[in-house]
């Protein structure tokens, strides 16, 4: 069986199974939409519709509910002429259909479906299986994002994390502050390398997601068991917003949406109550748009020169009786965390900005190595999402980050055995400073996204590259760009890389 990501358990049984235009389906009412989805896939592949029956003994495909199954888990038993799918909830059933799509070869044209009898028992090892897409540096619209959701759901990834804001752009509609869209979503030029020289071009770049588009995307993703995690990056990486509302920065000076990629020194003022309210208002609209229980607040370690020279920030520090700027950042994030908690949200932050006093309910996205003992302690008491930039940041070239390096990511590396339950999941990331087209975006993502899925689902198997071939054939058929180096049909396949 060539199933990707590798299932927790699978085995062939002697015997074979055939599905043709006389075959019928019996379905538990709760799973009807998934059964219909399978019927559509069979129609696209074979040109006939599977009929539904109320008599279970007449059915060749059975969808049954069993409340005992693990979350998102399922069992497929194909034996004695009948394929039985069992799950406890719709998400498990969704994934069973994705597995059947692979077992039945439904991405290929055929007259009827024939396969060997088999048994698959499967559930994810990690509940959070994500991909972050940076749409702030370069904007990618709803069509590209829907296509990413499609691809993710087929390999059982379930979180699309959108990096919506940064120094170089603010890319989400906020009604209360219209200048965030009018000014902050437009950049007059970008840093590019031309003839070996780094320059700022004068080509404007703009775009943002409207509320209507967000709703469309959230609904589209929900049908595919994918949640959208929104990120408003704070307190640094916020210069695009401050370009429109400079009164919430420390200096109050008017700046522009940043054209260079290096982080701006502009920060949200931590001592100004009005600046605090500004962010809370933005977060309120974010909460209305995104039903997901997580909101990401960025929280990278950023240059704090502005805070250092700001009267209001210094007053806030003496009021709080704190003596360093990292703690001031911790205070600010805590204010927003409490605000979001009242709206039922859990906050995710990048690990490098967390301190020993950061609230333990903040989920840490570990993207920089955690070496120091004190930093490890900060990690060990909270849930973590493994997102190491040396392994899971797909903006890197394939030379620097080959497929096998993604595949061999061990989410438990450096985590004490007693802390393993804290590993909430795994997330890949694609930063778009130097990715300007959809062609480049998908090329960088695929097939590293498939390797991410193998790692995040959690039951890494043998022969990954062999199992990958059907995925590559599908990308090719749909005209989605990917790195063809890993195709077995490619003349220059680098076989060494795939040897275990
Ligand atoms: Zn300030």
Coordinates of C-alpha atoms and ligand atoms in Angstrom, one line a residue:
X1 CA 0.0 0.0 0.0
X2 CA 1.4 3.4 -1.0
X3 CA -0.2 5.6 1.6
X4 CA 1.2 9.1 2.5
X5 CA 1.4 10.0 5.3
X6 CA 2.2 6.5 6.5
X7 CA -0.6 5.1 8.6
X8 CA -0.1 3.9 12.2
X9 CA -0.9 0.4 11.1
X10 CA -1.6 -1.2 7.7
X11 CA -1.5 -4.7 6.3
X12 CA -2.5 -6.6 3.2
X13 CA -4.9 -9.5 3.6
X14 CA -5.2 -12.3 1.1
X15 CA -8.1 -11.7 -1.3
X16 CA -9.1 -8.8 -3.6
X17 CA -11.9 -6.3 -3.9
X18 CA -13.7 -4.8 -6.9
X19 CA -16.0 -1.9 -7.1
X20 CA -18.1 -1.3 -10.3
X21 CA -21.3 0.4 -11.4
X22 CA -23.5 -2.1 -9.6
X23 CA -21.8 -1.4 -6.2
X24 CA -23.8 0.3 -3.4
X25 CA -23.0 2.3 -0.2
X26 CA -24.5 2.2 3.2
X27 CA -23.8 5.2 5.4
X28 CA -24.4 6.3 9.0
X29 CA -26.3 9.6 8.7
X30 CA -23.5 11.6 10.4
X31 CA -21.0 10.7 7.7
X32 CA -23.2 11.3 4.7
X33 CA -21.2 14.2 3.3
X34 CA -18.0 12.2 3.4
X35 CA -19.7 9.2 1.7
X36 CA -20.9 11.6 -1.0
X37 CA -17.4 13.0 -1.4
X38 CA -16.2 9.4 -2.0
X39 CA -19.0 8.9 -4.5
X40 CA -17.9 12.1 -6.3
X41 CA -14.2 10.9 -6.4
X42 CA -15.3 7.5 -7.8
X43 CA -17.4 9.3 -10.5
X44 CA -14.4 11.4 -11.5
X45 CA -12.2 8.4 -11.7
X46 CA -14.5 5.8 -13.2
X47 CA -17.5 7.6 -14.6
X48 CA -20.2 5.9 -12.6
X49 CA -22.1 6.8 -9.4
X50 CA -22.2 4.6 -6.4
X51 CA -25.8 4.2 -5.3
X52 CA -26.9 4.4 -1.6
X53 CA -28.8 1.6 0.0
X54 CA -30.7 1.3 3.4
X55 CA -29.9 -2.5 3.5
X56 CA -26.5 -2.9 5.0
X57 CA -26.1 -6.5 3.6
X58 CA -26.5 -5.1 0.1
X59 CA -23.6 -2.6 0.4
X60 CA -20.0 -3.0 -0.8
X61 CA -19.0 0.2 1.0
X62 CA -20.1 0.8 4.6
X63 CA -19.5 4.0 6.6
X64 CA -20.1 3.2 10.3
X65 CA -19.7 5.3 13.5
X66 CA -17.9 4.0 16.6
X67 CA -17.6 6.4 19.4
X68 CA -14.5 4.7 20.8
X69 CA -12.1 5.8 18.2
X70 CA -9.3 8.3 18.7
X71 CA -9.8 11.9 17.6
X72 CA -9.3 12.2 13.8
X73 CA -8.8 8.4 13.7
X74 CA -10.4 5.7 11.5
X75 CA -10.2 2.1 10.5
X76 CA -10.6 0.7 7.0
X77 CA -11.3 -3.0 6.6
X78 CA -11.5 -4.3 3.0
X79 CA -12.4 -8.0 3.1
X80 CA -14.8 -10.5 1.5
X81 CA -16.1 -8.0 -1.1
X82 CA -16.9 -5.2 1.4
X83 CA -15.0 -2.1 2.4
X84 CA -15.9 -0.9 5.8
X85 CA -14.9 2.6 7.1
X86 CA -15.3 3.2 10.9
X87 CA -14.7 6.5 12.7
X88 CA -15.9 8.4 15.7
X89 CA -16.3 11.8 14.1
X90 CA -16.4 13.5 10.7
X91 CA -12.7 14.5 10.7
X92 CA -11.6 10.8 11.0
X93 CA -14.1 9.9 8.3
X94 CA -12.6 12.7 6.1
X95 CA -9.2 11.2 6.5
X96 CA -10.5 7.7 5.8
X97 CA -11.8 9.0 2.4
X98 CA -8.3 10.5 1.7
X99 CA -6.7 7.1 2.4
X100 CA -9.3 5.3 0.2
X101 CA -8.5 7.9 -2.5
X102 CA -4.9 6.5 -2.4
X103 CA -5.8 2.8 -2.0
X104 CA -8.4 3.0 -4.9
X105 CA -6.1 5.2 -7.1
X106 CA -9.0 7.6 -7.5
X107 CA -6.7 10.3 -9.0
X108 CA -6.4 8.1 -12.1
X109 CA -8.9 7.3 -14.8
X110 CA -10.1 3.7 -14.7
X111 CA -13.1 1.6 -15.6
X112 CA -13.6 0.0 -12.2
X113 CA -11.8 -0.1 -8.9
X114 CA -9.8 -3.1 -8.0
X115 CA -7.4 -3.5 -5.0
X116 CA -6.0 -6.1 -2.7
X117 CA -7.9 -6.7 0.6
X118 CA -6.3 -4.8 3.4
X119 CA -6.7 -3.4 6.9
X120 CA -5.7 0.1 7.9
X121 CA -5.8 1.5 11.5
X122 CA -4.8 5.1 11.8
X123 CA -4.8 8.2 13.9
X124 CA -2.5 11.2 14.2
X125 CA 0.3 11.3 16.7
X126 CA 0.1 15.1 16.9
X127 CA -3.1 17.1 17.1
X128 CA -1.5 20.3 15.5
X129 CA -0.1 19.7 12.0
X130 CA 0.5 23.0 10.5
X131 CA 2.0 25.2 7.8
X132 CA 2.7 28.9 8.2
X133 CA 2.4 31.1 5.1
X134 CA 3.8 34.6 5.1
X135 CA 1.4 36.7 3.1
X136 CA 2.8 40.0 4.6
X137 CA 6.1 40.3 2.7
X138 CA 4.4 39.2 -0.5
X139 CA 0.7 38.9 -0.7
X140 CA -0.9 35.7 -1.9
X141 CA -4.7 35.8 -2.3
X142 CA -7.5 33.5 -1.7
X143 CA -7.1 31.3 -4.7
X144 CA -3.6 30.3 -3.8
X145 CA -4.5 29.8 -0.2
X146 CA -7.4 27.6 -1.1
X147 CA -5.1 25.5 -3.3
X148 CA -2.7 25.2 -0.3
X149 CA -5.6 24.1 1.9
X150 CA -6.6 21.4 -0.7
X151 CA -3.1 20.0 -0.8
X152 CA -2.7 20.1 3.0
X153 CA -6.0 18.3 3.6
X154 CA -5.0 15.5 1.3
X155 CA -2.0 14.7 3.4
X156 CA -3.9 15.2 6.6
X157 CA -2.4 18.5 7.7
X158 CA -4.9 20.5 9.7
X159 CA -3.7 24.1 10.5
X160 CA -3.0 26.9 8.0
X161 CA -1.3 29.6 10.0
X162 CA -1.4 33.0 8.2
X163 CA 1.3 35.5 9.0
X164 CA -0.9 38.5 8.2
X165 CA 1.2 41.4 9.3
X166 CA 4.8 42.5 9.4
X167 CA 6.9 45.6 8.9
X168 CA 6.4 45.3 5.1
X169 CA 2.6 45.0 5.0
X170 CA -0.7 44.6 6.9
X171 CA -2.9 42.2 5.0
X172 CA -6.3 41.9 6.7
X173 CA -9.4 44.1 6.6
X174 CA -10.0 46.0 9.9
X175 CA -13.1 48.1 9.8
X176 CA -12.3 50.3 12.8
X177 CA -9.0 51.5 11.4
X178 CA -9.4 51.8 7.6
X179 CA -5.9 53.3 7.1
X180 CA -4.6 49.8 7.9
X181 CA -5.9 48.8 4.6
X182 CA -5.5 52.1 2.7
X183 CA -1.9 52.8 3.8
X184 CA -0.5 49.8 5.6
X185 CA -1.3 47.3 2.9
X186 CA 0.7 49.2 0.2
X187 CA 4.5 49.2 -0.2
X188 CA 6.1 51.5 -2.7
X189 CA 9.1 49.3 -3.4
X190 CA 11.0 46.2 -2.2
X191 CA 14.5 45.2 -1.5
X192 CA 15.8 43.1 -4.4
X193 CA 19.1 41.8 -5.7
X194 CA 20.0 43.0 -9.2
X195 CA 23.3 42.2 -10.9
X196 CA 24.7 41.1 -7.5
X197 CA 23.8 44.4 -5.9
X198 CA 21.1 44.9 -3.2
X199 CA 18.8 47.8 -4.2
X200 CA 15.3 49.0 -3.5
X201 CA 13.1 48.8 -6.6
X202 CA 10.2 51.2 -7.2
X203 CA 7.6 48.6 -8.0
X204 CA 4.6 49.0 -5.6
X205 CA 3.3 45.9 -3.9
X206 CA -0.2 45.7 -2.2
X207 CA -3.1 43.5 -1.2
X208 CA -5.1 42.3 1.8
X209 CA -7.8 39.8 2.6
X210 CA -11.3 41.2 2.9
X211 CA -13.7 40.0 5.6
X212 CA -15.7 38.3 2.9
X213 CA -12.7 36.5 1.6
X214 CA -11.7 35.4 5.1
X215 CA -15.1 33.9 5.7
X216 CA -14.9 32.1 2.3
X217 CA -11.5 30.7 3.2
X218 CA -12.4 29.7 6.8
X219 CA -15.5 27.8 5.5
X220 CA -13.6 26.2 2.7
X221 CA -10.9 25.1 5.1
X222 CA -13.4 23.8 7.7
X223 CA -14.9 21.5 5.1
X224 CA -11.5 20.0 4.7
X225 CA -10.7 19.7 8.4
X226 CA -8.2 22.6 8.3
X227 CA -8.3 25.5 10.8
X228 CA -6.9 28.9 10.1
X229 CA -4.7 30.4 12.8
X230 CA -4.4 34.2 12.3
X231 CA -1.2 36.0 13.3
X232 CA -0.8 39.7 14.3
X233 CA 2.9 40.1 14.9
X234 CA 3.7 42.1 18.0
X235 CA 5.2 44.3 19.4
X236 CA 7.9 44.5 16.7
X237 CA 7.4 43.7 13.1
X238 CA 4.5 46.1 13.3
X239 CA 5.9 49.0 11.3
X240 CA 3.3 48.8 8.5
X241 CA 0.5 49.4 11.0
X242 CA 2.5 52.2 12.6
X243 CA 3.0 53.8 9.2
X244 CA -0.7 54.5 9.2
X245 CA -1.1 55.2 12.9
X246 CA 2.2 56.7 14.1
X247 CA 0.6 58.0 17.3
X248 CA 0.9 54.4 18.6
X249 CA 4.7 54.2 18.2
X250 CA 7.1 55.5 20.7
X251 CA 8.4 58.5 18.7
X252 CA 5.1 59.4 17.0
X253 CA 7.1 60.2 13.9
X254 CA 5.5 59.3 10.6
X255 CA 7.4 56.4 8.8
X256 CA 6.6 54.3 5.8
X257 CA 5.6 50.7 5.1
X258 CA 9.1 49.2 5.2
X259 CA 10.8 48.3 1.9
X260 CA 13.8 46.6 3.4
X261 CA 13.5 43.0 4.8
X262 CA 15.5 43.5 8.0
X263 CA 13.4 44.2 11.0
X264 CA 12.4 47.8 11.6
X265 CA 13.3 49.5 14.9
X266 CA 9.7 50.9 15.1
X267 CA 7.7 49.2 17.9
X268 CA 4.3 49.4 19.4
X269 CA 4.6 51.8 22.4
X270 CA 4.3 49.7 25.6
X271 CA 3.6 52.7 27.8
X272 CA 0.7 54.2 25.9
X273 CA -2.8 53.0 26.9
X274 CA -4.3 54.2 23.6
X275 CA -1.8 52.0 21.7
X276 CA -2.9 49.1 23.9
X277 CA -6.6 49.8 23.0
X278 CA -5.6 50.0 19.3
X279 CA -4.3 46.5 19.3
X280 CA -7.2 45.1 21.4
X281 CA -9.6 46.5 18.8
X282 CA -7.7 44.8 16.0
X283 CA -7.7 41.6 18.0
X284 CA -11.5 41.8 18.6
X285 CA -12.1 41.9 14.8
X286 CA -9.6 39.1 14.3
X287 CA -11.6 37.0 16.9
X288 CA -14.8 37.7 15.0
X289 CA -13.3 36.6 11.7
X290 CA -11.5 33.4 12.8
X291 CA -13.3 30.8 14.8
X292 CA -10.1 28.8 15.6
X293 CA -9.2 28.7 19.3
X294 CA -5.6 29.9 18.6
X295 CA -4.4 33.4 17.9
X296 CA -0.7 33.9 17.1
X297 CA 0.9 37.1 18.5
X298 CA 4.4 36.7 16.9
X299 CA 6.5 37.9 19.9
X300 CA 9.9 37.5 18.3
X301 CA 12.8 39.0 20.1
X302 CA 13.1 42.5 18.5
X303 CA 15.4 45.5 18.8
X304 CA 14.1 47.6 21.7
X305 CA 16.0 50.9 21.1
X306 CA 12.7 52.8 20.8
X307 CA 11.4 51.6 24.2
X308 CA 14.8 52.5 25.7
X309 CA 14.4 56.2 24.7
X310 CA 10.6 56.5 25.4
X311 CA 9.3 58.4 28.4
X312 CA 6.0 56.5 28.5
X313 CA 7.7 53.1 28.2
X314 CA 10.1 54.0 31.1
X315 CA 7.2 55.2 33.2
X316 CA 5.4 51.9 32.6
X317 CA 8.5 50.0 33.7
X318 CA 8.8 51.8 37.0
X319 CA 5.0 51.4 37.5
X320 CA 5.4 47.6 37.0
X321 CA 8.7 47.5 38.9
X322 CA 10.6 45.8 36.1
X323 CA 14.1 46.6 35.0
X324 CA 14.5 45.1 31.6
X325 CA 12.9 45.5 28.2
X326 CA 12.3 41.7 27.7
X327 CA 10.0 41.8 30.7
X328 CA 8.2 44.8 29.2
X329 CA 7.5 42.7 26.2
X330 CA 6.3 39.9 28.4
X331 CA 4.0 42.4 30.1
X332 CA 2.6 43.6 26.8
X333 CA 1.9 40.1 25.5
X334 CA 0.3 39.2 28.8
X335 CA -2.1 42.1 28.5
X336 CA -3.2 40.9 25.0
X337 CA -3.3 37.2 26.2
X338 CA -5.7 38.1 29.0
X339 CA -7.8 40.1 26.5
X340 CA -7.9 37.1 24.1
X341 CA -8.6 34.6 26.9
X342 CA -11.8 36.5 27.7
X343 CA -12.8 35.8 24.1
X344 CA -12.0 32.1 24.5
X345 CA -8.7 32.2 22.7
X346 CA -5.3 30.5 23.4
X347 CA -2.2 32.5 22.4
X348 CA 0.7 31.1 20.5
X349 CA 4.1 32.9 20.5
X350 CA 7.5 32.3 19.0
X351 CA 9.9 30.9 21.5
X352 CA 12.7 33.5 21.4
X353 CA 10.6 36.3 22.9
X354 CA 9.3 34.2 25.8
X355 CA 10.8 34.7 29.3
X356 CA 10.6 32.8 32.6
X357 CA 7.7 35.0 33.6
X358 CA 5.6 34.5 30.4
X359 CA 2.3 32.8 31.2
X360 CA 2.4 29.0 31.1
X361 CA -0.7 28.8 29.0
X362 CA 1.1 30.5 26.0
X363 CA 1.9 27.8 23.4
X364 CA 5.5 28.2 22.3
X365 CA 6.3 27.9 18.6
X366 CA 9.9 26.7 18.7
X367 CA 11.7 28.0 15.7
X368 CA 15.1 28.9 17.1
X369 CA 17.3 26.3 18.8
X370 CA 16.7 26.0 22.5
X371 CA 20.2 25.5 24.0
X372 CA 20.5 27.6 27.2
X373 CA 19.2 25.9 30.3
X374 CA 17.0 28.8 31.3
X375 CA 15.4 28.8 27.8
X376 CA 14.8 25.1 28.1
X377 CA 13.1 25.6 31.4
X378 CA 10.9 28.2 29.8
X379 CA 9.9 25.5 27.2
X380 CA 9.4 22.6 29.5
X381 CA 6.5 24.0 31.4
X382 CA 4.3 24.8 28.4
X383 CA 2.9 23.2 25.2
X384 CA 5.2 23.5 22.2
X385 CA 4.9 23.4 18.4
X386 CA 8.1 22.3 16.7
X387 CA 9.0 24.6 13.8
X388 CA 12.8 24.6 13.7
X389 CA 14.0 27.0 11.0
X390 CA 16.9 24.7 10.1
X391 CA 14.5 21.9 9.2
X392 CA 11.0 23.2 8.5
X393 CA 11.5 26.6 6.9
X394 CA 10.7 26.0 3.2
X395 CA 11.9 29.4 2.0
X396 CA 15.4 27.9 2.1
X397 CA 16.8 26.4 -1.1
X398 CA 16.6 22.6 -1.6
X399 CA 20.4 22.6 -1.5
X400 CA 20.3 23.9 2.1
X401 CA 17.2 22.1 3.1
X402 CA 16.8 18.8 1.1
X403 CA 13.7 16.7 1.5
X404 CA 15.4 14.1 3.7
X405 CA 16.3 16.7 6.3
X406 CA 12.6 17.7 6.5
X407 CA 11.6 14.1 6.7
X408 CA 14.1 13.2 9.4
X409 CA 12.8 15.9 11.8
X410 CA 12.3 14.4 15.2
X411 CA 9.6 16.4 17.0
X412 CA 10.8 14.9 20.3
X413 CA 14.5 15.8 19.9
X414 CA 15.8 17.7 22.9
X415 CA 12.5 17.2 24.7
X416 CA 12.7 15.3 28.0
X417 CA 10.7 12.1 28.1
X418 CA 8.6 13.4 30.9
X419 CA 7.7 16.5 28.7
X420 CA 6.8 14.7 25.6
X421 CA 3.1 15.2 26.2
X422 CA 3.8 18.9 25.8
X423 CA 4.6 18.5 22.1
X424 CA 1.3 19.7 20.6
X425 CA 2.5 19.4 17.1
X426 CA 4.7 20.3 14.1
X427 CA 4.6 23.3 11.8
X428 CA 6.4 24.1 8.5
X429 CA 6.9 27.7 7.5
X430 CA 7.3 29.6 4.3
X431 CA 8.6 33.2 4.5
X432 CA 8.2 35.2 1.4
X433 CA 10.8 38.0 1.3
X434 CA 12.2 36.5 -1.8
X435 CA 9.2 34.5 -3.0
X436 CA 7.2 36.8 -5.3
X437 CA 5.2 34.5 -7.5
X438 CA 2.8 31.5 -7.0
X439 CA 5.1 29.5 -9.2
X440 CA 8.0 30.0 -6.7
X441 CA 5.7 29.6 -3.7
X442 CA 4.5 26.1 -4.8
X443 CA 8.0 25.1 -6.0
X444 CA 9.4 25.8 -2.6
X445 CA 6.5 24.0 -0.8
X446 CA 6.3 20.9 -2.9
X447 CA 7.1 18.2 -2.1
X448 CA 8.5 19.4 1.2
X449 CA 4.9 19.7 2.4
X450 CA 4.5 16.0 1.9
X451 CA 7.6 15.3 4.0
X452 CA 6.2 17.6 6.7
X453 CA 2.9 15.7 6.6
X454 CA 4.8 12.3 7.1
X455 CA 6.6 13.8 10.1
X456 CA 3.5 15.6 11.6
X457 CA 1.1 12.7 11.2
X458 CA 3.8 11.0 13.2
X459 CA 4.3 7.4 12.0
X460 CA 7.2 7.7 9.6
X461 CA 7.4 4.7 7.3
X462 CA 9.8 3.3 4.8
X463 CA 10.0 4.1 1.1
X464 CA 8.8 7.6 1.4
X465 CA 10.0 8.6 -2.0
X466 CA 8.2 5.7 -3.6
X467 CA 5.0 6.6 -1.8
X468 CA 5.5 10.2 -2.9
X469 CA 5.4 9.4 -6.6
X470 CA 1.5 9.4 -6.8
X471 CA 1.5 12.8 -5.2
X472 CA 4.0 14.2 -7.7
X473 CA 1.9 12.7 -10.6
X474 CA -1.1 14.5 -9.2
X475 CA 0.7 17.8 -8.9
X476 CA 1.8 17.4 -12.5
X477 CA -1.7 16.5 -13.7
X478 CA -3.2 19.6 -11.9
X479 CA -0.4 21.9 -13.2
X480 CA 0.8 22.7 -9.7
X481 CA 4.5 23.7 -9.7
X482 CA 6.8 21.4 -7.6
X483 CA 10.4 20.4 -7.5
X484 CA 10.7 17.5 -10.0
X485 CA 14.1 16.4 -8.6
X486 CA 12.3 13.8 -6.4
X487 CA 10.3 12.3 -9.3
X488 CA 11.5 8.8 -10.1
X489 CA 10.9 9.7 -13.7
X490 CA 13.4 12.5 -13.5
X491 CA 16.7 11.6 -15.3
X492 CA 18.8 13.3 -12.6
X493 CA 17.2 11.7 -9.5
X494 CA 19.6 12.1 -6.6
X495 CA 19.3 8.5 -5.4
X496 CA 21.8 9.0 -2.6
X497 CA 19.6 11.4 -0.8
X498 CA 16.8 8.9 -0.5
X499 CA 18.8 5.9 0.8
X500 CA 18.0 5.3 4.5
Ligands
LIG1 ZN1 7.0 53.9 24.2

